XYZ file of C-alpha atoms in Angstrom:
757
model
C -37.315 58.023 19.460
C -38.262 61.134 17.513
C -34.979 60.846 15.556
C -35.676 57.217 14.746
C -39.206 58.046 13.638
C -37.803 60.795 11.433
C -35.249 58.355 10.029
C -37.976 55.831 9.245
C -40.127 58.470 7.656
C -37.253 59.721 5.547
C -36.478 56.262 4.152
C -40.147 55.379 3.639
C -40.912 58.560 1.703
C -39.606 57.266 -1.701
C -41.770 54.191 -1.319
C -44.888 56.022 -0.209
C -44.629 58.717 -2.888
C -43.433 56.415 -5.683
C -45.027 56.963 -9.094
C -43.561 53.735 -10.518
C -40.997 55.507 -12.684
C -37.345 54.394 -12.639
C -35.186 57.360 -11.638
C -32.120 55.987 -9.845
C -30.236 59.286 -9.890
C -33.067 61.120 -8.163
C -33.654 58.265 -5.752
C -30.095 57.860 -4.601
C -29.513 61.612 -4.630
C -32.310 61.869 -2.094
C -30.839 58.954 -0.067
C -27.448 60.644 -0.098
C -28.862 63.906 1.251
C -30.784 61.957 3.887
C -27.623 60.137 4.955
C -25.735 63.434 5.101
C -28.343 64.845 7.454
C -28.137 61.749 9.600
C -24.368 62.102 9.811
C -24.631 65.679 11.021
C -27.295 64.752 13.548
C -25.377 61.690 14.741
C -22.232 63.738 15.337
C -24.006 66.617 17.046
C -26.164 64.424 19.267
C -23.496 61.739 19.616
C -25.927 59.108 18.335
C -23.753 56.840 16.105
C -26.656 54.411 15.918
C -28.354 56.770 13.479
C -25.666 56.421 10.847
C -25.686 52.641 11.262
C -29.418 52.613 10.634
C -28.891 54.958 7.708
C -26.385 52.538 6.233
C -28.897 49.735 6.605
C -31.604 51.696 4.828
C -29.223 52.676 2.051
C -28.223 49.057 1.487
C -31.872 48.013 1.251
C -32.547 50.595 -1.475
C -29.369 49.528 -3.292
C -30.522 45.902 -3.193
C -33.988 46.819 -4.415
C -32.797 48.803 -7.411
C -29.762 46.661 -8.410
C -31.573 43.346 -8.103
C -34.941 44.565 -9.384
C -34.428 47.370 -11.888
C -30.827 47.497 -13.098
C -30.050 46.009 -16.520
C -26.800 45.431 -18.383
C -26.770 48.937 -19.881
C -26.814 50.543 -16.451
C -24.221 48.305 -14.788
C -21.784 51.187 -14.671
C -24.366 53.351 -12.903
C -24.959 50.665 -10.304
C -21.252 50.345 -9.629
C -20.925 54.126 -9.366
C -23.736 54.242 -6.797
C -22.017 51.575 -4.710
C -18.693 53.393 -4.885
C -20.317 56.738 -4.024
C -21.971 55.528 -0.862
C -18.922 53.504 0.213
C -16.846 56.661 -0.041
C -19.512 58.669 1.755
C -19.617 56.398 4.799
C -15.835 56.134 4.788
C -15.306 59.893 4.984
C -18.248 60.344 7.338
C -16.478 58.081 9.755
C -13.267 60.036 9.309
C -15.125 63.288 10.042
C -16.668 61.760 13.156
C -13.288 60.454 14.311
C -11.904 63.981 14.141
C -14.348 65.110 16.833
C -12.538 65.214 20.146
C -15.633 64.889 22.304
C -16.443 61.312 21.289
C -16.028 58.423 23.685
C -14.237 55.191 22.832
C -17.543 53.369 22.527
C -18.765 55.917 19.994
C -15.533 55.638 18.048
C -15.947 51.856 17.848
C -19.490 52.299 16.565
C -18.299 54.663 13.821
C -15.531 52.209 12.922
C -18.037 49.409 12.526
C -20.071 51.610 10.210
C -17.006 52.483 8.154
C -16.016 48.828 7.914
C -19.497 47.785 6.834
C -19.699 50.657 4.351
C -16.510 49.477 2.646
C -17.123 45.710 2.752
C -20.846 45.477 1.914
C -20.313 46.559 -1.733
C -18.221 43.405 -2.225
C -21.428 41.405 -1.776
C -22.979 43.352 -4.653
C -19.808 42.801 -6.664
C -20.346 39.050 -6.229
C -23.750 39.486 -7.853
C -22.211 41.411 -10.747
C -19.523 38.737 -11.211
C -21.873 35.769 -11.113
C -24.620 37.217 -13.345
C -23.546 36.730 -16.946
C -26.552 38.775 -18.149
C -24.855 41.915 -16.837
C -21.954 41.504 -19.245
C -18.972 39.241 -19.857
C -16.305 41.543 -18.456
C -14.688 41.726 -15.046
C -13.109 45.150 -15.251
C -16.230 47.190 -14.246
C -16.474 45.321 -10.952
C -12.687 45.394 -10.703
C -12.693 49.204 -10.779
C -15.090 49.234 -7.838
C -13.023 46.626 -5.990
C -9.833 48.575 -6.614
C -11.341 51.687 -5.021
C -12.728 49.709 -2.090
C -9.436 47.864 -1.594
C -7.427 51.069 -1.603
C -9.837 52.577 0.911
C -9.661 49.504 3.125
C -5.862 49.451 3.088
C -5.712 53.187 3.756
C -8.036 52.854 6.749
C -6.092 49.879 7.996
C -2.844 51.829 7.845
C -4.168 55.191 9.082
C -6.737 54.107 11.675
C -5.425 50.688 12.666
C -8.435 48.735 11.335
C -6.689 45.349 11.524
C -9.567 43.316 10.064
C -10.543 45.665 7.251
C -7.701 44.928 4.763
C -8.031 41.117 5.122
C -11.795 41.460 4.691
C -11.361 43.456 1.497
C -8.731 40.980 0.311
C -11.129 38.084 0.829
C -13.764 40.048 -1.072
C -11.651 40.664 -4.168
C -10.570 37.016 -4.287
C -14.145 35.754 -3.904
C -15.524 38.077 -6.592
C -12.768 37.244 -9.060
C -13.137 33.531 -8.396
C -16.900 33.628 -9.012
C -16.391 35.519 -12.275
C -13.622 33.159 -13.421
C -15.542 29.945 -12.846
C -18.835 31.244 -14.242
C -17.409 31.980 -17.698
C -15.534 30.200 -20.431
C -12.336 32.206 -20.657
C -11.310 33.134 -24.155
C -7.863 34.536 -24.840
C -9.171 38.114 -24.507
C -10.923 37.364 -21.219
C -7.779 35.596 -19.998
C -5.786 38.768 -20.567
C -8.478 40.733 -18.724
C -8.514 38.320 -15.790
C -4.729 38.308 -15.510
C -4.569 42.108 -15.588
C -7.282 42.459 -12.937
C -5.613 39.938 -10.642
C -2.255 41.671 -10.920
C -3.742 45.152 -10.396
C -5.834 44.229 -7.361
C -3.010 42.284 -5.730
C -0.652 45.200 -6.409
C -2.859 47.566 -4.368
C -2.488 45.433 -1.254
C 1.166 44.829 -1.999
C 1.833 48.571 -2.228
C 0.596 49.113 1.316
C 2.664 46.121 2.448
C 5.767 47.756 0.995
C 4.952 50.948 2.890
C 4.676 49.054 6.161
C 7.837 47.078 5.432
C 9.712 50.302 4.770
C 8.680 51.621 8.203
C 10.470 48.605 9.763
C 7.780 47.993 12.381
C 7.632 44.212 12.675
C 4.027 43.779 13.822
C 2.595 46.170 11.245
C 4.685 44.615 8.476
C 3.490 41.169 9.483
C -0.181 42.220 9.490
C 0.224 43.981 6.147
C 1.960 40.917 4.708
C -0.906 38.668 5.746
C -3.455 41.035 4.217
C -1.429 41.295 1.002
C -0.742 37.569 0.880
C -4.426 36.669 0.721
C -5.110 38.273 -2.686
C -1.640 37.616 -4.093
C -1.587 33.929 -3.181
C -5.298 33.502 -3.815
C -5.002 35.001 -7.289
C -1.841 32.986 -7.942
C -3.606 29.716 -7.168
C -6.640 30.870 -9.150
C -4.415 31.721 -12.097
C -2.866 28.267 -11.802
C -6.172 26.394 -12.108
C -8.137 28.818 -14.313
C -6.471 27.726 -17.591
C -7.545 24.115 -17.017
C -11.121 24.760 -18.174
C -10.521 27.520 -20.690
C -9.134 28.137 -24.123
C -5.379 27.872 -24.373
C -3.952 31.288 -23.554
C -0.488 30.755 -22.169
C 1.016 34.224 -22.181
C -1.513 36.094 -20.005
C -1.330 33.385 -17.380
C 2.453 33.316 -17.554
C 2.415 37.046 -16.844
C 0.058 36.473 -13.910
C 2.219 33.678 -12.481
C 5.344 35.794 -12.724
C 3.868 38.967 -11.198
C 1.804 37.311 -8.486
C 4.546 34.817 -7.649
C 7.018 37.668 -7.235
C 4.597 39.471 -4.904
C 4.045 36.387 -2.766
C 7.761 35.704 -2.612
C 8.447 39.302 -1.634
C 5.831 39.139 1.112
C 7.901 36.382 2.635
C 10.362 39.127 3.588
C 8.138 40.152 6.497
C 9.200 38.806 9.901
C 7.721 35.377 10.499
C 6.360 35.121 6.945
C 9.123 33.086 5.312
C 6.688 30.219 4.745
C 4.909 32.383 2.144
C 7.662 31.470 -0.320
C 6.298 27.943 -0.352
C 3.011 29.404 -1.598
C 4.840 31.099 -4.454
C 6.457 27.801 -5.391
C 3.159 25.913 -5.250
C 1.277 28.525 -7.265
C 3.804 28.982 -10.058
C 4.662 25.279 -10.161
C 1.007 24.230 -10.262
C 0.357 26.705 -13.070
C 3.074 25.276 -15.298
C 2.269 21.686 -14.325
C -1.497 21.854 -14.863
C -1.178 23.666 -18.169
C 1.337 21.063 -19.345
C -0.801 18.138 -18.198
C -4.110 19.399 -19.613
C -3.232 21.400 -22.726
C 0.078 20.021 -24.009
C -1.639 18.619 -27.114
C -4.049 21.515 -27.664
C -3.837 23.870 -30.595
C -2.301 27.144 -29.528
C -0.086 25.588 -26.877
C 3.481 26.865 -27.240
C 6.183 24.501 -28.385
C 7.237 22.020 -25.718
C 10.827 23.259 -25.835
C 9.777 26.878 -25.244
C 7.335 25.939 -22.499
C 9.864 23.823 -20.608
C 12.556 26.457 -21.115
C 10.340 29.038 -19.412
C 9.494 26.580 -16.636
C 13.199 25.896 -16.156
C 13.910 29.629 -16.139
C 11.448 30.025 -13.267
C 13.184 27.161 -11.470
C 16.531 28.886 -11.895
C 14.980 32.077 -10.495
C 13.856 30.205 -7.382
C 17.351 28.733 -7.049
C 18.997 32.135 -7.417
C 16.663 33.671 -4.841
C 17.445 30.874 -2.409
C 21.192 31.263 -2.873
C 21.160 35.002 -2.193
C 19.088 34.789 0.984
C 20.701 35.553 4.316
C 19.501 33.981 7.500
C 16.647 36.023 8.862
C 15.005 36.498 12.210
C 12.290 33.926 11.737
C 12.378 31.943 14.980
C 10.790 28.854 13.440
C 13.197 28.494 10.552
C 15.830 30.616 8.918
C 14.597 32.525 5.882
C 17.113 30.810 3.665
C 15.694 27.444 4.656
C 12.219 28.535 3.519
C 13.683 29.811 0.260
C 15.566 26.554 -0.281
C 12.454 24.520 0.297
C 10.514 26.715 -2.088
C 13.123 26.108 -4.788
C 12.990 22.354 -4.229
C 9.194 22.303 -4.088
C 8.803 24.139 -7.394
C 11.209 21.822 -9.195
C 9.546 18.829 -7.545
C 6.125 19.839 -8.867
C 7.486 20.065 -12.418
C 9.283 16.735 -12.045
C 6.068 15.123 -10.813
C 4.246 16.573 -13.820
C 6.682 14.619 -15.996
C 5.652 11.439 -14.188
C 1.995 12.213 -14.947
C 2.507 12.909 -18.660
C 5.018 10.099 -19.222
C 2.448 7.909 -20.963
C 1.947 10.509 -23.681
C 4.454 13.339 -23.266
C 3.770 15.015 -26.641
C 7.416 15.979 -26.974
C 10.611 14.424 -28.348
C 12.348 11.747 -26.316
C 15.445 13.826 -25.676
C 13.387 16.757 -24.409
C 11.241 14.739 -22.028
C 14.118 12.783 -20.504
C 16.518 15.720 -20.313
C 13.966 18.060 -18.724
C 13.157 15.390 -16.155
C 16.816 15.140 -15.189
C 17.142 18.927 -15.195
C 14.380 19.453 -12.639
C 15.722 16.566 -10.562
C 19.175 18.158 -10.684
C 17.753 21.450 -9.434
C 16.183 19.621 -6.492
C 19.563 18.018 -5.907
C 21.230 21.423 -5.728
C 18.838 22.410 -2.970
C 19.437 19.138 -1.138
C 23.166 19.826 -1.311
C 22.931 23.336 0.083
C 20.586 22.546 2.981
C 21.826 19.650 3.236
C 18.937 17.170 3.254
C 19.059 13.479 2.492
C 15.268 13.304 2.233
C 15.137 15.978 -0.450
C 17.918 14.189 -2.334
C 16.012 10.915 -2.110
C 12.879 12.647 -3.429
C 14.821 13.989 -6.417
C 16.111 10.531 -7.292
C 12.669 8.985 -6.873
C 10.911 11.492 -9.131
C 13.497 11.225 -11.901
C 13.517 7.421 -11.891
C 9.711 7.213 -11.748
C 9.371 9.520 -14.748
C 11.821 7.443 -16.783
C 10.227 4.171 -15.680
C 6.728 5.437 -16.500
C 7.924 6.589 -19.923
C 9.472 3.197 -20.663
C 6.527 1.236 -19.300
C 3.592 3.142 -20.763
C 4.692 5.395 -23.605
C 4.357 3.993 -27.115
C 4.725 6.886 -29.529
C 8.332 7.774 -28.550
C 9.520 4.329 -29.631
C 8.692 5.273 -33.194
C 11.514 7.816 -33.116
C 14.831 6.647 -34.550
C 17.384 5.699 -31.895
C 14.852 6.319 -29.115
C 15.977 3.316 -27.067
C 19.739 3.953 -27.097
C 19.052 7.612 -26.344
C 16.835 6.639 -23.417
C 19.529 4.240 -22.173
C 22.039 7.080 -22.250
C 19.749 9.326 -20.203
C 19.007 6.486 -17.794
C 22.690 5.800 -17.199
C 23.215 9.530 -16.770
C 20.601 9.516 -14.032
C 22.261 6.574 -12.293
C 25.691 8.195 -12.515
C 24.340 11.528 -11.281
C 22.570 10.233 -8.206
C 25.140 7.570 -7.347
C 28.182 9.813 -7.356
C 26.787 13.287 -6.619
C 27.090 12.896 -2.817
C 30.813 12.244 -3.239
C 31.214 15.385 -5.344
C 29.128 17.523 -2.980
C 31.388 17.073 0.026
C 31.035 15.194 3.263
C 27.949 17.014 4.509
C 25.587 15.345 2.042
C 27.066 11.853 2.153
C 26.695 11.964 5.940
C 22.906 12.196 5.491
C 21.188 8.837 5.773
C 18.682 9.605 3.005
C 21.448 10.635 0.605
C 23.212 7.309 1.124
C 19.985 5.425 0.478
C 19.275 7.454 -2.662
C 22.792 7.017 -4.027
C 22.813 3.288 -3.335
C 19.315 2.715 -4.737
C 19.768 4.799 -7.888
C 20.858 1.732 -9.834
C 17.922 -0.429 -8.693
C 15.531 2.472 -9.350
C 16.548 2.625 -13.026
C 17.127 -1.111 -13.496
C 13.689 -2.094 -14.807
C 13.662 0.737 -17.329
C 17.202 0.025 -18.518
C 16.527 -3.697 -18.795
C 13.412 -3.107 -20.911
C 15.237 -0.652 -23.161
C 18.288 -2.892 -23.583
C 16.193 -5.950 -24.367
C 14.116 -4.023 -26.900
C 17.265 -2.676 -28.554
C 19.772 -5.562 -28.508
C 17.727 -8.559 -27.380
C 18.153 -10.713 -24.276
C 21.223 -12.708 -25.280
C 23.487 -10.361 -23.311
C 20.925 -8.957 -20.877
C 23.234 -9.695 -17.954
C 25.302 -6.690 -19.028
C 22.727 -4.341 -17.459
C 22.986 -5.585 -13.852
C 26.732 -6.094 -14.205
C 27.264 -2.465 -15.265
C 25.005 -1.147 -12.513
C 26.737 -3.381 -9.999
C 30.117 -2.087 -11.160
C 28.949 1.474 -10.511
C 27.918 0.513 -6.979
C 31.258 -1.200 -6.474
C 33.012 1.984 -7.594
C 31.010 3.849 -4.972
C 32.306 1.397 -2.363
C 35.866 2.336 -3.283
C 35.001 6.043 -3.069
C 33.502 5.573 0.380
C 36.659 3.872 1.614
C 38.780 6.636 0.130
C 36.794 9.709 1.172
C 34.891 8.837 4.332
C 36.247 8.688 7.829
C 35.663 5.574 9.886
C 32.419 5.542 11.813
C 28.753 4.671 11.559
C 28.010 6.839 8.456
C 30.912 5.342 6.527
C 29.948 1.816 7.548
C 26.351 2.450 6.519
C 27.436 3.713 3.103
C 29.823 0.803 2.600
C 27.194 -1.760 3.477
C 24.486 -0.236 1.279
C 26.671 0.151 -1.797
C 28.203 -3.280 -1.298
C 24.799 -4.881 -0.817
C 23.483 -3.279 -4.016
C 26.556 -4.384 -5.959
C 26.166 -7.935 -4.693
C 22.436 -7.866 -5.406
C 23.071 -6.918 -9.005
C 25.534 -9.778 -9.256
C 22.898 -12.110 -7.835
C 20.427 -10.745 -10.378
C 22.827 -11.008 -13.295
C 23.291 -14.712 -12.686
C 19.699 -15.827 -13.435
C 19.312 -13.222 -16.175
C 22.365 -14.351 -18.094
C 22.796 -17.954 -16.965
C 20.362 -20.823 -16.677
C 19.674 -24.055 -14.877
C 22.369 -25.183 -12.424
C 24.553 -22.136 -13.011
C 21.997 -19.953 -11.252
C 22.271 -22.162 -8.192
C 26.054 -22.295 -8.294
C 26.353 -18.553 -8.819
C 24.080 -17.742 -5.902
C 25.922 -20.154 -3.633
C 29.327 -18.687 -4.416
C 27.968 -15.170 -4.069
C 26.447 -15.944 -0.669
C 29.790 -17.217 0.595
C 31.461 -14.065 -0.745
C 28.887 -11.865 1.001
C 29.593 -13.579 4.301
C 33.297 -12.986 3.742
C 32.423 -9.324 3.327
C 30.275 -9.475 6.466
C 33.317 -10.766 8.307
C 34.973 -7.406 7.585
C 31.880 -5.172 7.662
C 29.673 -5.933 10.628
C 26.178 -5.236 9.346
C 23.277 -7.677 9.877
C 21.821 -6.895 6.469
C 24.743 -8.636 4.770
C 24.309 -11.717 6.930
C 20.600 -12.070 6.266
C 21.002 -11.375 2.563
C 23.558 -14.182 2.325
C 21.344 -16.539 4.325
C 18.427 -15.737 2.021
C 20.539 -16.629 -1.008
C 21.678 -19.858 0.632
C 18.056 -20.692 1.448
C 17.154 -20.201 -2.215
C 20.101 -22.390 -3.239
C 19.038 -25.180 -0.885
C 15.442 -25.005 -2.090
C 16.519 -25.202 -5.732
C 18.637 -28.287 -5.029
C 16.333 -30.167 -2.644
C 12.781 -29.100 -3.532
C 13.015 -28.418 -7.254
C 11.816 -31.409 -9.337
C 13.087 -29.805 -12.536
C 16.709 -30.233 -11.502
C 16.764 -33.735 -13.014
C 15.865 -32.269 -16.405
C 18.766 -29.826 -16.560
C 20.884 -32.275 -18.586
C 20.900 -35.860 -19.754
C 22.780 -38.669 -18.035
C 26.375 -37.876 -17.247
C 29.090 -39.219 -19.521
C 31.020 -40.376 -16.458
C 29.328 -42.382 -13.700
C 30.087 -40.026 -10.778
C 32.129 -37.069 -12.019
C 29.382 -35.469 -14.082
C 27.217 -32.354 -13.995
C 25.483 -33.527 -10.826
C 28.795 -33.374 -8.954
C 29.507 -29.708 -9.494
C 25.807 -28.769 -9.334
C 25.534 -30.139 -5.787
C 29.028 -30.252 -4.347
C 30.012 -26.649 -5.151
C 26.933 -25.261 -3.322
C 27.577 -27.739 -0.500
C 31.112 -26.416 -0.173
C 29.773 -22.850 -0.172
C 27.349 -23.810 2.586
C 30.167 -25.291 4.669
C 32.354 -22.221 4.161
C 29.447 -20.023 5.166
C 28.849 -22.119 8.267
C 32.501 -21.751 9.225
C 32.366 -17.962 8.871
C 29.152 -17.690 10.862
C 30.154 -20.072 13.635
C 32.948 -17.873 14.909
C 31.203 -14.482 14.789
C 27.441 -14.913 14.694
C 26.720 -14.871 18.425
C 29.347 -12.244 19.222
C 27.835 -9.844 16.665
C 24.193 -10.437 17.578
C 22.113 -7.257 17.902
C 19.692 -6.736 20.805
C 16.791 -7.282 18.407
C 18.207 -10.750 17.618
C 18.424 -11.901 21.247
C 15.382 -14.181 20.852
C 17.104 -15.942 17.973
C 20.184 -16.819 20.016
C 18.550 -17.439 23.381
C 19.930 -21.007 23.459
C 23.475 -19.844 22.767
C 23.723 -21.579 19.381
C 24.840 -19.937 16.108
C 21.551 -20.495 14.301
C 22.787 -19.421 10.891
C 25.823 -21.688 11.077
C 23.674 -24.625 12.177
C 21.223 -24.094 9.325
C 24.040 -23.860 6.784
C 25.626 -27.056 8.124
C 22.344 -28.974 8.023
C 21.661 -27.667 4.512
C 25.135 -28.781 3.370
C 24.561 -32.278 4.794
C 21.179 -32.555 3.076
C 22.574 -31.264 -0.232
C 25.353 -33.893 -0.182
C 22.787 -36.535 0.713
C 20.678 -35.428 -2.238
C 23.709 -35.641 -4.523
C 24.443 -39.195 -3.345
C 20.938 -40.348 -4.148
C 20.742 -38.625 -7.536
C 24.157 -39.977 -8.512
C 23.033 -43.522 -7.740
C 19.794 -43.048 -9.675
C 21.814 -41.603 -12.570
C 24.211 -44.561 -12.508
C 21.425 -47.120 -12.717
C 19.285 -45.235 -15.250
C 18.983 -46.965 -18.594
C 17.762 -44.199 -20.882
C 19.406 -40.996 -22.086
C 18.054 -38.939 -19.199
C 18.180 -39.165 -15.446
C 15.090 -40.982 -14.185
C 13.905 -41.244 -10.599
C 11.898 -44.439 -10.524
C 10.814 -46.434 -7.479
C 10.296 -49.616 -9.399
C 11.972 -52.736 -8.074
C 15.704 -52.702 -8.932
C 17.734 -54.851 -6.565
C 21.245 -53.533 -7.335
C 20.184 -49.895 -7.081
C 18.232 -50.387 -3.854
C 21.152 -52.230 -2.269
C 23.552 -49.492 -3.338
C 21.271 -46.859 -1.812
C 21.158 -48.692 1.520
C 24.927 -49.140 1.622
C 25.506 -45.508 0.617
C 23.143 -44.256 3.329
C 24.868 -46.358 5.950
C 28.298 -45.256 4.796
C 27.198 -41.603 4.810
C 25.918 -42.001 8.363
C 29.278 -43.458 9.396
C 31.164 -40.592 7.763
C 29.012 -38.070 9.605
C 29.589 -39.973 12.825
C 33.330 -39.912 12.290
C 33.304 -36.199 11.605
C 31.161 -35.713 14.704
C 33.714 -37.534 16.851
C 36.561 -35.663 15.212
C 34.965 -32.269 15.876
C 33.445 -33.352 19.183
C 30.023 -32.339 17.890
C 27.058 -33.899 19.628
C 24.663 -32.452 17.072
C 26.531 -34.084 14.211
C 26.547 -37.433 16.027
C 22.813 -37.232 16.561
C 22.355 -36.367 12.911
C 24.414 -39.396 11.898
C 22.225 -41.590 14.099
C 19.175 -40.135 12.359
C 20.561 -41.200 8.990
C 21.386 -44.598 10.450
C 17.829 -45.006 11.743
C 16.615 -44.001 8.291
C 18.834 -46.684 6.810
C 17.531 -49.298 9.264
C 13.986 -48.366 8.379
C 14.722 -48.741 4.679
C 16.370 -52.128 5.144
C 13.578 -53.633 7.245
C 10.617 -51.964 5.579
C 11.759 -52.044 1.970
C 14.826 -54.173 1.308
C 13.617 -57.322 3.145
C 10.413 -57.221 1.159
C 11.867 -56.350 -2.217
C 15.400 -57.811 -2.308
C 16.090 -61.482 -2.875
C 18.982 -63.902 -2.598
C 22.423 -62.388 -2.111
C 21.098 -58.816 -2.339
C 19.051 -59.361 0.818
C 22.035 -60.959 2.571
C 24.352 -58.128 1.522
C 21.884 -55.538 2.767
C 21.621 -57.171 6.190
C 25.372 -57.718 6.438
C 26.056 -54.109 5.530
C 23.605 -52.918 8.143
C 25.100 -55.214 10.752
C 28.625 -54.001 10.044
C 27.440 -50.422 10.283
C 25.829 -51.028 13.658
C 28.956 -52.779 14.923
C 31.128 -49.868 13.842
C 28.758 -47.401 15.457
C 28.747 -49.285 18.762
C 32.541 -49.582 18.769
C 32.901 -45.887 18.005
C 30.555 -44.888 20.817
C 32.333 -47.229 23.235
C 35.722 -45.877 22.227
C 35.009 -42.159 22.005
C 31.916 -41.467 24.080
C 31.398 -43.954 26.900
C 35.097 -44.220 27.840
C 35.392 -40.448 27.800
C 32.305 -40.202 30.019
C 33.695 -42.687 32.589
C 37.004 -40.848 32.637
């Protein structure tokens, strides 16, 4: 109690005897002597609480003078006072630790005092950094932080203070961040900030290198984490700091390079391989943000130089990944982390190209070539890992950048030959991503994502290439674009058959490339052709796809063909514009209506034949509900569609025959000869279907023929008897009667007799 009273009296003396004058040297000289006496007393009496209380009193006086009396001219003095007392409490703790008589509890108390003595000045440094009235520069506070950081790292290494280095690291990052965001950084201040960041991070990194050299895994890991906090924190700060500052590329480039190298090196510690991803994010974000925000600003380096330096950094990441050996990281081999870092950096730069595509502020050739370059670097990583997902990401980023440039950019089109140049780069991208898996060996093509990326490269670039081609050469030959892309996919099919072994991966690749090739053919038809030729082309293509499905068992081919056939049927049966395709045919029956309807009908019948024999046998478990009645649903639908298409052709042909003008007219006005012909044609068609049903022993077809016959009966009794007169009415009834007689005879001959047998 007496000691505490003496302590209180000692710290109250300057306040009680104050004359109001400002004499910081005398004041803190007295405080220093008082603290020295407390240290001696605390060691002799083994009262570590005294030095803790002394530290508290010292901090209060520091706060009072720095916050209340210190001005800009005496900033250096304030920093010196903070450094002096931090060093005093640091070495006081070391002196106390050298005393053998102390207990473990006393040692912990001294350690807490040392830790507080080193870390508390960082709080004052925050005040210095955030108060612009104390000066624009960071280096005075940085000198203090450098001394404190070195002391913290030394104590952490010598005394095993595990939390002290990370605490100091957090302090230097916080102080630097406050200073950075509280000032508008000119070029000179940018150089100062970059130098301070590099110097402070280097202090922590130096102690990490010492621990790594000792080859003690736990210590190296702890040192790496302490060093990573300022290195990665400063790297990310250096990446975003230029966004709201004057353009000063070179100091920040130096910071990215030095800090990125430190972070990458810290990934050498056991279990710290993931740190390399931080290096990739920091350096990549720095280049990307500066490009996005300042690419048009005065003082920004030329686009070619900037992208060359960014590409050089990407090559450095690639080289580092290629030289890595597998490490001891139990979660993932070190090389895998390095590979992912290389891909991530290139991916960030490729994404930046997507963002700036609307206004890239660089020549067409540079923008498009740099996009492909960064995508190629990602591809190299995907090949070495190997990873289909990474490969797919590379293709996606490159195609999105090109598509965004074509869709939104306007200025590049003013360049001569911009469109043909862009077409060349687009085709290069398609060629690269379509055929790279075949050049990279079997490991990449075996990846599902790589197959998807290679197959979808053509579709990914199609919209951009179509827009460019149409703007350059017009739309008269626009079908060339899908035909060329489809030919590339077809070439990939041949390569798959030549290089891949039989099995699920090869089948998957074959189906995807074949489906894309066929899709481009389906797309080329409406782009290049018109009217009925779209319908005919789709119908023939659908039949061809089902022929391919017969050899390559993949449900995607089947459903794609059925979708095309559904579109064909809808265009023929539900499209009122079909009658306006052409005028009346020159010949009564053999005219444009014949091939417009009968060729698709034949394709539908061929498709039904292909499906009927294999559809149920090849059904997947997920399709069991579709075939629960044991019927080939696709074949049935194709057959019904073919019957309806032929029926539609019959009706349109009759309307065309009886039309009087130059165009085909569908009129329901009273016309006896036409109405009679329709009734007779319907009845005859029903009889033909019935005959085919008996021939093929198809109950469904017989029922369908009866449906047409009932339709005919309804027409005769509900329409013909009311509208037809004289011999037309008689002929209609006679025709119906003959049809019914033939139907009854056929059923008696082929159905009832067979049933009784």
